XYZ file of C-alpha atoms in Angstrom:
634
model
C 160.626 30.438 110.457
C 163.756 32.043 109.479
C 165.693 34.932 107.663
C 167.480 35.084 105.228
C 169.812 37.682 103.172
C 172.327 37.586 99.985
C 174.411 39.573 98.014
C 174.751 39.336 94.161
C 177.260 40.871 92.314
C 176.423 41.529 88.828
C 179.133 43.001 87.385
C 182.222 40.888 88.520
C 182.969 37.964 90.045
C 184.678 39.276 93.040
C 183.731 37.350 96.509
C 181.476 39.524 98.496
C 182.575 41.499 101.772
C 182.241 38.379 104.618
C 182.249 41.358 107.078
C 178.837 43.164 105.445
C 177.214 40.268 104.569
C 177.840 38.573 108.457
C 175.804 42.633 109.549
C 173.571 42.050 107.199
C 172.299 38.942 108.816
C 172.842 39.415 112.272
C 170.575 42.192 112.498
C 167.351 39.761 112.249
C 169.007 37.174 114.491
C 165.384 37.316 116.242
C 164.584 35.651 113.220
C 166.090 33.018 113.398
C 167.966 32.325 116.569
C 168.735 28.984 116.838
C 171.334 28.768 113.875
C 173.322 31.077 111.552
C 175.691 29.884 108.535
C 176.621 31.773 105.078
C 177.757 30.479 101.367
C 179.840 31.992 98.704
C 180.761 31.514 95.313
C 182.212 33.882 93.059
C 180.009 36.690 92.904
C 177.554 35.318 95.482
C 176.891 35.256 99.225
C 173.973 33.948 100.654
C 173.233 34.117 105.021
C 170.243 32.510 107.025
C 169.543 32.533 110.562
C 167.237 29.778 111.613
C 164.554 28.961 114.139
C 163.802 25.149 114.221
C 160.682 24.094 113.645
C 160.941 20.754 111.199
C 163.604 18.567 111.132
C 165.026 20.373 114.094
C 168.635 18.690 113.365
C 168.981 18.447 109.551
C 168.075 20.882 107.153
C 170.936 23.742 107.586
C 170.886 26.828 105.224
C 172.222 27.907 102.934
C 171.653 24.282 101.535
C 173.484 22.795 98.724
C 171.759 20.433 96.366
C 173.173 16.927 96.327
C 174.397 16.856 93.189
C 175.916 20.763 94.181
C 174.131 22.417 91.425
C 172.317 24.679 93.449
C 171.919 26.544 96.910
C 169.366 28.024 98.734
C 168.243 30.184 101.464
C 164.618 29.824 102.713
C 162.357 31.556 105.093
C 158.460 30.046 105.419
C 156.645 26.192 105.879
C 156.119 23.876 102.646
C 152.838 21.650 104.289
C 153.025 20.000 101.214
C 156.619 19.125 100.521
C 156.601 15.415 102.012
C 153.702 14.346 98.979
C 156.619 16.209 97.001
C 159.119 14.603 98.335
C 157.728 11.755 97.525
C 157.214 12.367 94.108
C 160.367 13.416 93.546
C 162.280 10.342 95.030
C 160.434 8.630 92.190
C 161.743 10.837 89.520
C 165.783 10.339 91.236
C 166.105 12.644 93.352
C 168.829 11.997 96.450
C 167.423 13.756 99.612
C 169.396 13.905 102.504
C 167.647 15.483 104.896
C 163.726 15.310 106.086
C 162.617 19.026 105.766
C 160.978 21.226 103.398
C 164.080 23.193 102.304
C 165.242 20.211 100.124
C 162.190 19.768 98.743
C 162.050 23.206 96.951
C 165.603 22.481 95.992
C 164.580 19.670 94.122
C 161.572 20.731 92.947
C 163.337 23.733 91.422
C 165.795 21.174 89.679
C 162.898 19.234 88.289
C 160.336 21.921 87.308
C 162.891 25.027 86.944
C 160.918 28.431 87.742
C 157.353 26.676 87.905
C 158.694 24.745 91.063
C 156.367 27.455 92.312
C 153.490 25.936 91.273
C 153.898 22.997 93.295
C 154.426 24.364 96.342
C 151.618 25.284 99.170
C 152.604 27.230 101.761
C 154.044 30.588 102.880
C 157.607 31.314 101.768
C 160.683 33.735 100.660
C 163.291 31.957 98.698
C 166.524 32.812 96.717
C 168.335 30.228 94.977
C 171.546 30.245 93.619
C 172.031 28.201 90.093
C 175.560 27.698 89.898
C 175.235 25.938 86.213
C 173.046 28.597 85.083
C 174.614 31.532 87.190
C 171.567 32.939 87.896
C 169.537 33.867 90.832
C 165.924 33.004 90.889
C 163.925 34.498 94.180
C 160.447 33.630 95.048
C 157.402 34.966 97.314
C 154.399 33.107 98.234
C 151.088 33.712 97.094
C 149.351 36.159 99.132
C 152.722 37.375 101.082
C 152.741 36.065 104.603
C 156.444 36.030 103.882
C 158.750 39.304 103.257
C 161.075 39.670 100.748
C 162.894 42.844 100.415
C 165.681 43.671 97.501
C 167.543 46.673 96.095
C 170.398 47.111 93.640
C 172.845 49.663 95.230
C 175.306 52.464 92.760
C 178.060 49.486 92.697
C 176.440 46.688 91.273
C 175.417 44.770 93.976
C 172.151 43.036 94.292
C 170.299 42.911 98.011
C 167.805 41.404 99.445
C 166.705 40.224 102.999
C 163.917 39.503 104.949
C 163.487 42.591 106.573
C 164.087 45.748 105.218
C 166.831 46.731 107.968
C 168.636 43.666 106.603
C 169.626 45.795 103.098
C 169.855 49.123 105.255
C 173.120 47.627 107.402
C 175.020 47.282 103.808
C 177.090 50.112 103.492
C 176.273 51.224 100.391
C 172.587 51.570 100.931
C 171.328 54.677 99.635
C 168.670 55.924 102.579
C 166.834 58.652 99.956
C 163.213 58.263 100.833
C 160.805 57.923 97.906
C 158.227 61.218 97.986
C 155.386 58.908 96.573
C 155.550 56.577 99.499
C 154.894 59.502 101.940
C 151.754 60.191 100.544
C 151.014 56.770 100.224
C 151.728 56.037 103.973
C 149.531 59.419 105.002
C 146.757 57.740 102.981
C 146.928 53.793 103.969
C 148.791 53.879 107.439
C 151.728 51.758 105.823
C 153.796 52.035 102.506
C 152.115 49.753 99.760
C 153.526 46.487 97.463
C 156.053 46.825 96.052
C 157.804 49.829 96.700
C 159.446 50.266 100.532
C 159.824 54.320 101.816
C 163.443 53.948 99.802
C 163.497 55.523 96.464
C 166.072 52.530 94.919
C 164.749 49.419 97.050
C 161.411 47.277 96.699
C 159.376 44.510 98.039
C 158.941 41.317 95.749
C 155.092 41.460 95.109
C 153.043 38.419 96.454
C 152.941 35.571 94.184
C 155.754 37.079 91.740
C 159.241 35.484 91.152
C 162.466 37.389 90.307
C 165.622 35.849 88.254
C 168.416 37.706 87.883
C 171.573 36.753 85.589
C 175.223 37.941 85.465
C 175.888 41.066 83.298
C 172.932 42.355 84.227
C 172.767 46.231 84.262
C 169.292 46.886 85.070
C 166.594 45.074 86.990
C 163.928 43.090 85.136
C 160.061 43.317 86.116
C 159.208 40.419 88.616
C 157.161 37.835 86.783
C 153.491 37.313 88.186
C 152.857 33.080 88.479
C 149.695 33.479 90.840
C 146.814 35.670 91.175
C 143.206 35.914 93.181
C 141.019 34.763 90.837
C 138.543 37.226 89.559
C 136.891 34.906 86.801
C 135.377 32.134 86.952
C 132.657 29.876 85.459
C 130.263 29.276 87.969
C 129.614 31.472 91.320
C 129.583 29.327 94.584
C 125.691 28.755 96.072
C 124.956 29.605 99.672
C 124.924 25.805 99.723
C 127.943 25.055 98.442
C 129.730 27.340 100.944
C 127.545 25.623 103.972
C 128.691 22.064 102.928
C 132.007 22.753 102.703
C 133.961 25.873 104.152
C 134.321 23.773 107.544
C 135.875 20.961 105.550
C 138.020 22.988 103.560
C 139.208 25.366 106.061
C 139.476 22.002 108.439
C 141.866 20.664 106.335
C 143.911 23.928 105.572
C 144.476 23.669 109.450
C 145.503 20.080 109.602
C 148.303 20.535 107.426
C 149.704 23.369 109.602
C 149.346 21.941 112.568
C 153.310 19.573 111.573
C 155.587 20.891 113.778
C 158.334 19.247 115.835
C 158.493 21.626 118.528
C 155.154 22.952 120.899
C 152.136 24.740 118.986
C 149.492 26.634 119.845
C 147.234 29.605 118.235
C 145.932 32.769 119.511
C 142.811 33.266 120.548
C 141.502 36.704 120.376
C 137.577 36.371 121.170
C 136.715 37.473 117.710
C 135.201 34.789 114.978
C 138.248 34.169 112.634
C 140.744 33.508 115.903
C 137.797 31.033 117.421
C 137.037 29.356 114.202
C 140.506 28.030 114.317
C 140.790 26.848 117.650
C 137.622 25.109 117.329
C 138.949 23.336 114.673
C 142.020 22.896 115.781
C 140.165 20.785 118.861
C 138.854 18.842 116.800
C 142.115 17.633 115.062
C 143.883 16.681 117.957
C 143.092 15.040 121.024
C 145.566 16.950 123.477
C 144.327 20.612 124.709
C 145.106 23.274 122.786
C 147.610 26.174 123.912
C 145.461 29.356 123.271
C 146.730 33.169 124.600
C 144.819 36.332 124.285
C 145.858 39.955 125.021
C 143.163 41.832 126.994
C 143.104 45.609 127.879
C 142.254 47.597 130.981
C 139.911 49.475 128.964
C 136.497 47.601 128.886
C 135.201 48.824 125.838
C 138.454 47.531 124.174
C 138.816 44.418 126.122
C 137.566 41.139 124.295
C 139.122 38.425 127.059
C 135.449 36.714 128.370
C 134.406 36.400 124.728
C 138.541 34.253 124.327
C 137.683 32.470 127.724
C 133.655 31.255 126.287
C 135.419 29.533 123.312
C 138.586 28.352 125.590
C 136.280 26.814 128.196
C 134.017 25.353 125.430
C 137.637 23.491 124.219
C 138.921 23.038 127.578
C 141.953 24.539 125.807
C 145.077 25.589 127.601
C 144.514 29.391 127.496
C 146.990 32.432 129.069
C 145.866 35.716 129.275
C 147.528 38.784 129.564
C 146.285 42.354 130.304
C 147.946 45.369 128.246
C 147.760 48.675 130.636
C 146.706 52.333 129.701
C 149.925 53.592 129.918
C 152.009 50.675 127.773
C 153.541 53.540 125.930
C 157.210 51.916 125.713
C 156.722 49.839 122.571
C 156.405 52.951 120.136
C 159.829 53.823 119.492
C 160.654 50.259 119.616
C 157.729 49.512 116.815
C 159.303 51.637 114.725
C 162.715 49.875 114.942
C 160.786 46.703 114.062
C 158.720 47.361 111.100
C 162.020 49.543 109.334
C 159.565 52.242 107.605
C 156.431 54.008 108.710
C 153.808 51.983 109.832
C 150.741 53.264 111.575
C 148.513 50.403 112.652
C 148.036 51.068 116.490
C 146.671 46.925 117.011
C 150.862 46.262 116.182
C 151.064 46.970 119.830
C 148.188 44.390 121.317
C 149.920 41.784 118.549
C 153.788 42.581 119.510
C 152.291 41.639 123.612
C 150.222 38.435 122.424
C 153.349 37.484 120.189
C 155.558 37.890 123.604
C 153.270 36.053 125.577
C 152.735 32.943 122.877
C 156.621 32.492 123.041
C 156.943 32.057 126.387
C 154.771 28.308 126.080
C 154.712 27.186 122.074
C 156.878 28.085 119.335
C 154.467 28.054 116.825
C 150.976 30.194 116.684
C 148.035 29.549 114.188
C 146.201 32.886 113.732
C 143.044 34.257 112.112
C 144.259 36.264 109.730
C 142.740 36.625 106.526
C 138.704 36.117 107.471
C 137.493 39.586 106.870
C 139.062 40.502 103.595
C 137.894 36.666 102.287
C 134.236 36.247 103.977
C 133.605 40.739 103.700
C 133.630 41.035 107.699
C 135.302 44.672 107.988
C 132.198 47.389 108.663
C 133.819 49.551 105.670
C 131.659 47.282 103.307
C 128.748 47.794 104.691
C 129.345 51.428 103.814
C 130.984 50.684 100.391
C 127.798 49.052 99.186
C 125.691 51.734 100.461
C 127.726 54.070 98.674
C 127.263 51.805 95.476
C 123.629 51.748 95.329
C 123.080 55.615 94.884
C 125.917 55.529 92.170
C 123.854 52.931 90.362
C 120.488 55.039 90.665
C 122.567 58.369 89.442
C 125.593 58.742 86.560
C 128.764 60.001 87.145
C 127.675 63.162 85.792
C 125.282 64.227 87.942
C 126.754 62.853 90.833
C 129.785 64.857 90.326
C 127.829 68.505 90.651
C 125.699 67.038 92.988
C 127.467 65.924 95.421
C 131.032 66.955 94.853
C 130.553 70.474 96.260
C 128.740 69.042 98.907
C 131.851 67.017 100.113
C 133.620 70.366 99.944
C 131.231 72.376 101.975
C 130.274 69.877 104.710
C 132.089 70.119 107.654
C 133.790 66.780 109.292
C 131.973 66.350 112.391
C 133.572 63.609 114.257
C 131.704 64.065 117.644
C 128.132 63.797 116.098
C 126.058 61.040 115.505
C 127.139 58.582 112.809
C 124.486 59.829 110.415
C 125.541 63.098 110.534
C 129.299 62.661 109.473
C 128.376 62.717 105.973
C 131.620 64.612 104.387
C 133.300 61.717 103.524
C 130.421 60.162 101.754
C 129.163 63.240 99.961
C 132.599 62.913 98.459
C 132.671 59.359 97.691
C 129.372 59.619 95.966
C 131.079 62.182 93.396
C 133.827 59.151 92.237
C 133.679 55.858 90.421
C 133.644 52.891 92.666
C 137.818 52.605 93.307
C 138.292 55.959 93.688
C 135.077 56.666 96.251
C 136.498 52.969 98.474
C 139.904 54.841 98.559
C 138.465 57.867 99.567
C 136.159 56.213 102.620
C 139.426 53.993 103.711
C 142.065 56.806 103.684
C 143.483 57.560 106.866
C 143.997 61.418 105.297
C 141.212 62.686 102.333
C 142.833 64.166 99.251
C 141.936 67.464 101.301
C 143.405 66.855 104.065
C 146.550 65.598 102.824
C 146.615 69.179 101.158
C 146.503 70.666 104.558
C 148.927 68.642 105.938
C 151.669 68.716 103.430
C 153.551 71.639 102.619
C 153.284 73.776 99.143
C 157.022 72.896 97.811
C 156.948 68.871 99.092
C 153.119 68.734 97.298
C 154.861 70.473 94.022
C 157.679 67.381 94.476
C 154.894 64.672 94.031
C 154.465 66.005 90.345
C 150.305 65.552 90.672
C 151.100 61.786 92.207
C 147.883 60.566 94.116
C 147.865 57.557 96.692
C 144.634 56.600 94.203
C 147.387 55.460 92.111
C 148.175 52.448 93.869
C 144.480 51.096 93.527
C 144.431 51.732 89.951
C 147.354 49.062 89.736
C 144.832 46.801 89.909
C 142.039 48.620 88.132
C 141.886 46.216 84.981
C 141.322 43.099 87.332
C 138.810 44.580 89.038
C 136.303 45.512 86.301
C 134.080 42.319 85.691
C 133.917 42.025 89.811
C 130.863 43.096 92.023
C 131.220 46.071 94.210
C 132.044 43.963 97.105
C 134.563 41.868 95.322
C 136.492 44.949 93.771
C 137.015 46.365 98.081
C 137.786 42.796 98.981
C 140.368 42.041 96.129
C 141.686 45.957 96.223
C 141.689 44.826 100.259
C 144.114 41.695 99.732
C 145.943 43.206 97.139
C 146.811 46.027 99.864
C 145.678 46.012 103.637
C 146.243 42.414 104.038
C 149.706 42.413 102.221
C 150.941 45.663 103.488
C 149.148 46.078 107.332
C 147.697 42.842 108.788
C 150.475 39.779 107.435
C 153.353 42.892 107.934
C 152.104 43.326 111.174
C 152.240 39.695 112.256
C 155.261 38.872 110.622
C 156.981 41.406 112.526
C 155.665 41.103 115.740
C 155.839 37.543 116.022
C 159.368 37.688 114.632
C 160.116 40.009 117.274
C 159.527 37.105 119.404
C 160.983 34.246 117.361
C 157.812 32.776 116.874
C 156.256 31.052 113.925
C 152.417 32.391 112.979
C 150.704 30.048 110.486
C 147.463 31.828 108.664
C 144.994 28.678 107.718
C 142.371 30.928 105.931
C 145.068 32.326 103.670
C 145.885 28.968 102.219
C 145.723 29.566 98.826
C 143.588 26.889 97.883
C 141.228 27.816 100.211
C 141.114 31.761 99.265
C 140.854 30.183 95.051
C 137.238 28.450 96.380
C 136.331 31.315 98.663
C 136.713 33.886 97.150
C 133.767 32.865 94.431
C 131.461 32.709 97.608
C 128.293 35.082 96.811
C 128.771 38.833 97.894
C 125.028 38.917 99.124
C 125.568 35.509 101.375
C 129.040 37.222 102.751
C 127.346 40.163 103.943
C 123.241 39.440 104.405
C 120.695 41.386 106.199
C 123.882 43.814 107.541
C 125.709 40.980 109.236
C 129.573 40.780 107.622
C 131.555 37.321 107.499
C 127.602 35.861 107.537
C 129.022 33.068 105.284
C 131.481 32.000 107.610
C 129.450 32.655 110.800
C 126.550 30.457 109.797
C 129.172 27.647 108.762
C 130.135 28.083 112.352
C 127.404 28.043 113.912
C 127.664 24.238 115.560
C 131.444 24.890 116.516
C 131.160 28.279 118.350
C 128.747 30.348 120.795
C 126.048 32.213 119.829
C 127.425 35.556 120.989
C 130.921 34.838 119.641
C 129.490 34.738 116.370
C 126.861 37.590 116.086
C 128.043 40.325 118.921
C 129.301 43.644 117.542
C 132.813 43.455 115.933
C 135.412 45.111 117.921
C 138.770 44.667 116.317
C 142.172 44.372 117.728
C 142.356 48.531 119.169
C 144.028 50.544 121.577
C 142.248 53.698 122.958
C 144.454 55.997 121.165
C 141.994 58.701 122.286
C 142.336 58.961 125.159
C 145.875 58.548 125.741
C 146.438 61.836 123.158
C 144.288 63.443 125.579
C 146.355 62.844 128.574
C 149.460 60.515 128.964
C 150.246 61.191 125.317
C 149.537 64.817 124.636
C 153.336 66.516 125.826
C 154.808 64.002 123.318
C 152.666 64.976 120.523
C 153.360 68.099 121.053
C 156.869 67.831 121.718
C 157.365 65.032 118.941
C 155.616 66.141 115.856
C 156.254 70.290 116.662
C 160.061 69.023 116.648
C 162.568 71.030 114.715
C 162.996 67.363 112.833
C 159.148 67.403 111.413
C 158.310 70.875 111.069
C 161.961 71.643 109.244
C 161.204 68.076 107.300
C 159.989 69.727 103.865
C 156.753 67.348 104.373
C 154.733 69.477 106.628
C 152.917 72.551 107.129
C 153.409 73.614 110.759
C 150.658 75.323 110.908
C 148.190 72.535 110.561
C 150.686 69.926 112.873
C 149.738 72.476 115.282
C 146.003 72.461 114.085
C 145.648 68.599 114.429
C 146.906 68.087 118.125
C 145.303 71.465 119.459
C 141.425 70.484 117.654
C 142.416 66.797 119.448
C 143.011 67.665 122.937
C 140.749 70.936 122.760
C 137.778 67.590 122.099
C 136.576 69.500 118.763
C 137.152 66.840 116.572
C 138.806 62.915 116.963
C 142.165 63.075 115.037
C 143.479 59.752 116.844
C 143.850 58.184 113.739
C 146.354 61.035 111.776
C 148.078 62.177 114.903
C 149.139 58.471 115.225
C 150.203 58.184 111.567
C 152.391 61.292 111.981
C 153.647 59.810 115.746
C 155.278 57.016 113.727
C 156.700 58.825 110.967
C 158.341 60.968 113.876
C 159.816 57.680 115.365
C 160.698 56.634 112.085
C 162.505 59.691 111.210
C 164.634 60.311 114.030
C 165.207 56.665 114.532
C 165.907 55.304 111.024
C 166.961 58.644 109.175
C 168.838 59.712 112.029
C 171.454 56.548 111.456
C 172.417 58.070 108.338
C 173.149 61.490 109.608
């Protein structure tokens, strides 16, 4: 795993600043931190820093082609490229080293801009065509690998793997983009493919961008892969039960090459087990498994890790994360570069930290609720869905539209009685009612929170809009399909594989996601809605595939999820640093908020009338994003 940066100069043919581009890519040397090197032609620079996991000796970046037509910096694992390599060598090609980095080289040579095609794996590429003079950049399929770009006021084109990589060029221009604050209020994390800047963006997942001198304006990315959302025959309950384990068995064997130590963590929870069981299976040596447990019980998952480690005899570390573990959230901030309000980065960043310390590369299970429907959301969703299909829009609306208005939120009561956000679910069509149930902040109460003039800014923008994107795929899909693709075309991008990336990058560690292999999401993803979640039991698809590999109450206990007891701690250890954080002269002079309700939020909190763990954390991070990140530019 690596990172990687460039700069491209459109306009002129001038040698780019050796000084920038050198900050540029030392500020991810956690990235890669076992090798750093640069390249420049006229025009072009191109910087890597490398961590070592194939061909520990030979494969240096940037990499030249052997005939010197071409250079590239790459950051992911190609678990396919030695049947390419192959293939190649047959067609002529001279390789001169025994990695994956070649390969692509090659492969671009050969194939041009469908070399994408051929490739299966996770990976962030830019290569340099010096007979063409272009720059073509790739991301992988579903986006386990970042790729962040912006073209700054003097014609240079950026990118990087993080976004604090284009942020050290001098020339970066640090004015936020309004949308993406009421996106992040809404979803917890700014969405594909725009970052919190107003002029710099994320390459979309499975989307390639070329780029050619004299180029004034940048050109829309170019889409080469998508989840499919057609096909001509749905899966059988039988098909998935003779051969997910096979599949997903061999989606694990191919990342389990690696010249240096491996392991995978090992949570407790079905998707993290899965893997390890299989992973047992493919080799004869114990696995190295970690988890992270908490001394909260009710948020502590460890004995359900040690059932499955004991069942594998695997080589499993545990760790235990404290109440008052408080000192990563300034420092999470630093790491993700823009807000980001997903409390489990914590848990991850410590089970990241404690995976380094034995393996260098971690095989996670990522990916199994938004493929096999295991989040509780669903559930919900497809209650929500059957009362829209007994009533039309148009009496729904009247119905239950005013209802959502007058209900009060009643987070203390029973679960049956917090009704609000359903009564005003049931008033929308079946995007706009799942974005309403999965916002972090309502419509309504993002109009409390935000202030009259920064509302006014946003010009009638709603976070909806980023679902409708993908409105037009959607439409031929099942009710449970549309949440799981709007899911992976979102959450997973933007939250879970940003959360990971980071984290373990933190650490210099390499996290490999076998339920995200592409193939494997292309034949799971037509597995029956009513077989993924049956009788109320999510992921039942997957579980009952599992059944032979894992325990009983590994398999059917109550989900937890990856949490912190946020709270509590706003209750006590917490509570002077909400007040003194988000009442700062910073937030409440900001333009975004209305003081009145900041106030309102952490008072109604602490006072116990009503749980606002979830927004007071969102606007906790935005605070350690403003004064950290925004504060460099002052």
């Amino acid at each position: 795993m690596c990172g990687i940066a460039g700069i491209f100069q459109l306009a002129n043919v001038g040698q780019p600043s050796e000084a920038v581009l050198a900050k540029m890519n030392n500020i991810q040397e956690h990235r890669g931190p076992d090798a750093g090197d640069y390249f420049f032609d006229p025009g072009v620079g191109m910087a890597h820093r490398r961590l070592s996991i194939i061909d520990l000796e030979g494969s240096p970046q940037p990499m030249l082609s052997a005939d010197k037509r071409a250079c590239i910096v790459f950051n992911g694992e190609i678990y396919n490229f030695k049947e390419l390599h192959q293939e190649l060598q047959s067609k002529g090609y001279q390789f001169n080293t025994h990695g994956d980095t070649e390969t692509i080289l090659n492969a671009y040579l050969e194939w041009g801009e469908d070399c994408v095609q051929h490739l299966r794996g996770m990976f962030a590429f830019a290569i340099w065509d010096r007979e063409k003079q272009k720059l073509f950049m790739a991301r992988d399929r579903i986006g386990i690998k970042p790729f962040f770009y912006s073209l700054l006021s003097t014609g240079e084109f950026v990118f990087g793997s993080e976004l604090k990589v284009l942020t050290e060029h001098p020339s970066f221009d640090r004015k936020l983009r309004d949308t993406t604050v009421e996106d992040y209020f809404t979803f917890g994390y700014v969405p594909e493919p725009h970052t919190v800047y107003e002029n710099s963006f994320k390459l979309s997942p499975g989307h390639t961008l070329t780029l050619e001198k004299g180029m004034r304006t940048l050109p829309e990315p170019k889409q080469y892969w998508d989840i499919p959302t057609q096909w001509d025959a749905e899966l059988s309950a039988e098909d998935v039960q003779g051969e997910l384990i096979e599949r997903l068995k061999q989606a694990v064997d191919i990342r389990m090459v690696a010249d240096v130590p491996l392991g995978a963590f090992l949570s407790g929870g079905v998707d993290s087990s899965g893997i390890v069981a299989l992973m047992s299976q493919l080799q004869s040596d114990p696995v190295n498994t970690c988890a992270i447990g908490f001394d909260v019980k009710a948020f502590n998952e460890t004995e359900f890790a040690q059932m499955v480690a004991d069942r594998y005899h695997t080589n499993h570390r545990v760790e235990t994360v404290g109440q008052t573990d408080f000192d990563l959230i300034d420092k999470l901030a630093f790491l993700y570069d823009e807000p980001y309000a997903d409390s489990s980065a914590m848990p991850t960043y410590r089970v990241c930290q404690l995976a380094r310390k034995h393996v260098t590369v971690a095989l996670s299970g990522d990916g199994g609720d938004e493929l096999f429907a295991g989040y509780r959301r669903y559930k919900m969703h497809l209650h929500e869905e059957k009362i829209r299909n007994m009533l039309p829009l148009g009496l729904r609306k009247p119905l239950f539209g005013p209802l959502g208005r007058m209900y009060p939120k009643m987070d203390w009561a029973p679960k049956f009685l917090r009704a609000k956000t359903t009564f005003q679910s049931m008033a929308m069509d079946t995007v706009q009612g799942y974005h309403n149930s999965m916002s972090i902040l309502r419509t309504d109460e993002r109009a409390k929170l935000f202030s009259k003039e920064f509302q006014s800014s946003l010009n009638g923008y709603n976070s909806l809009e980023v679902f409708n994107r993908y409105a037009d795929k959607v439409k031929g899909l099942d009710p449970m399909k549309v949440a799981q693709y709007l899911d992976m075309k979102t959450y997973l991008v933007g939250d879970i594989l940003t959360k990971v990336d980071r984290a373990s990058m933190a650490h210099s560690l390499e996290v490999r996601v076998p339920i995200l292999d592409h193939k494997f999401v292309e034949w799971a993803f037509k597995s029956p809605s009513d077989h993924n979640l049956y009788n109320g039991i999510g992921k039942y698809s997957f579980k009952k595939s599992l059944e032979s590999h894992l325990p009983h109450d590994v398999l059917y206990r109550k989900k937890m999820g990856f949490a912190v007891p946020l709270a509590d701690w706003f209750k006590g250890p917490l509570k002077d640093r909400l007040y003194d954080g988000l009442l700062s002269k910073q937030m409440t002079e900001s333009g975004y908020f209305s003081s009145k309700q900041l106030k309102r939020l952490i008072d109604d909190h602490v006072s116990g009338v009503r749980d606002n763990s979830a927004p007071l954390w969102t606007l906790m991070m935005f605070e350690s994003f403003m004064r950290q990140q925004l504060g460099k530019a002052a």
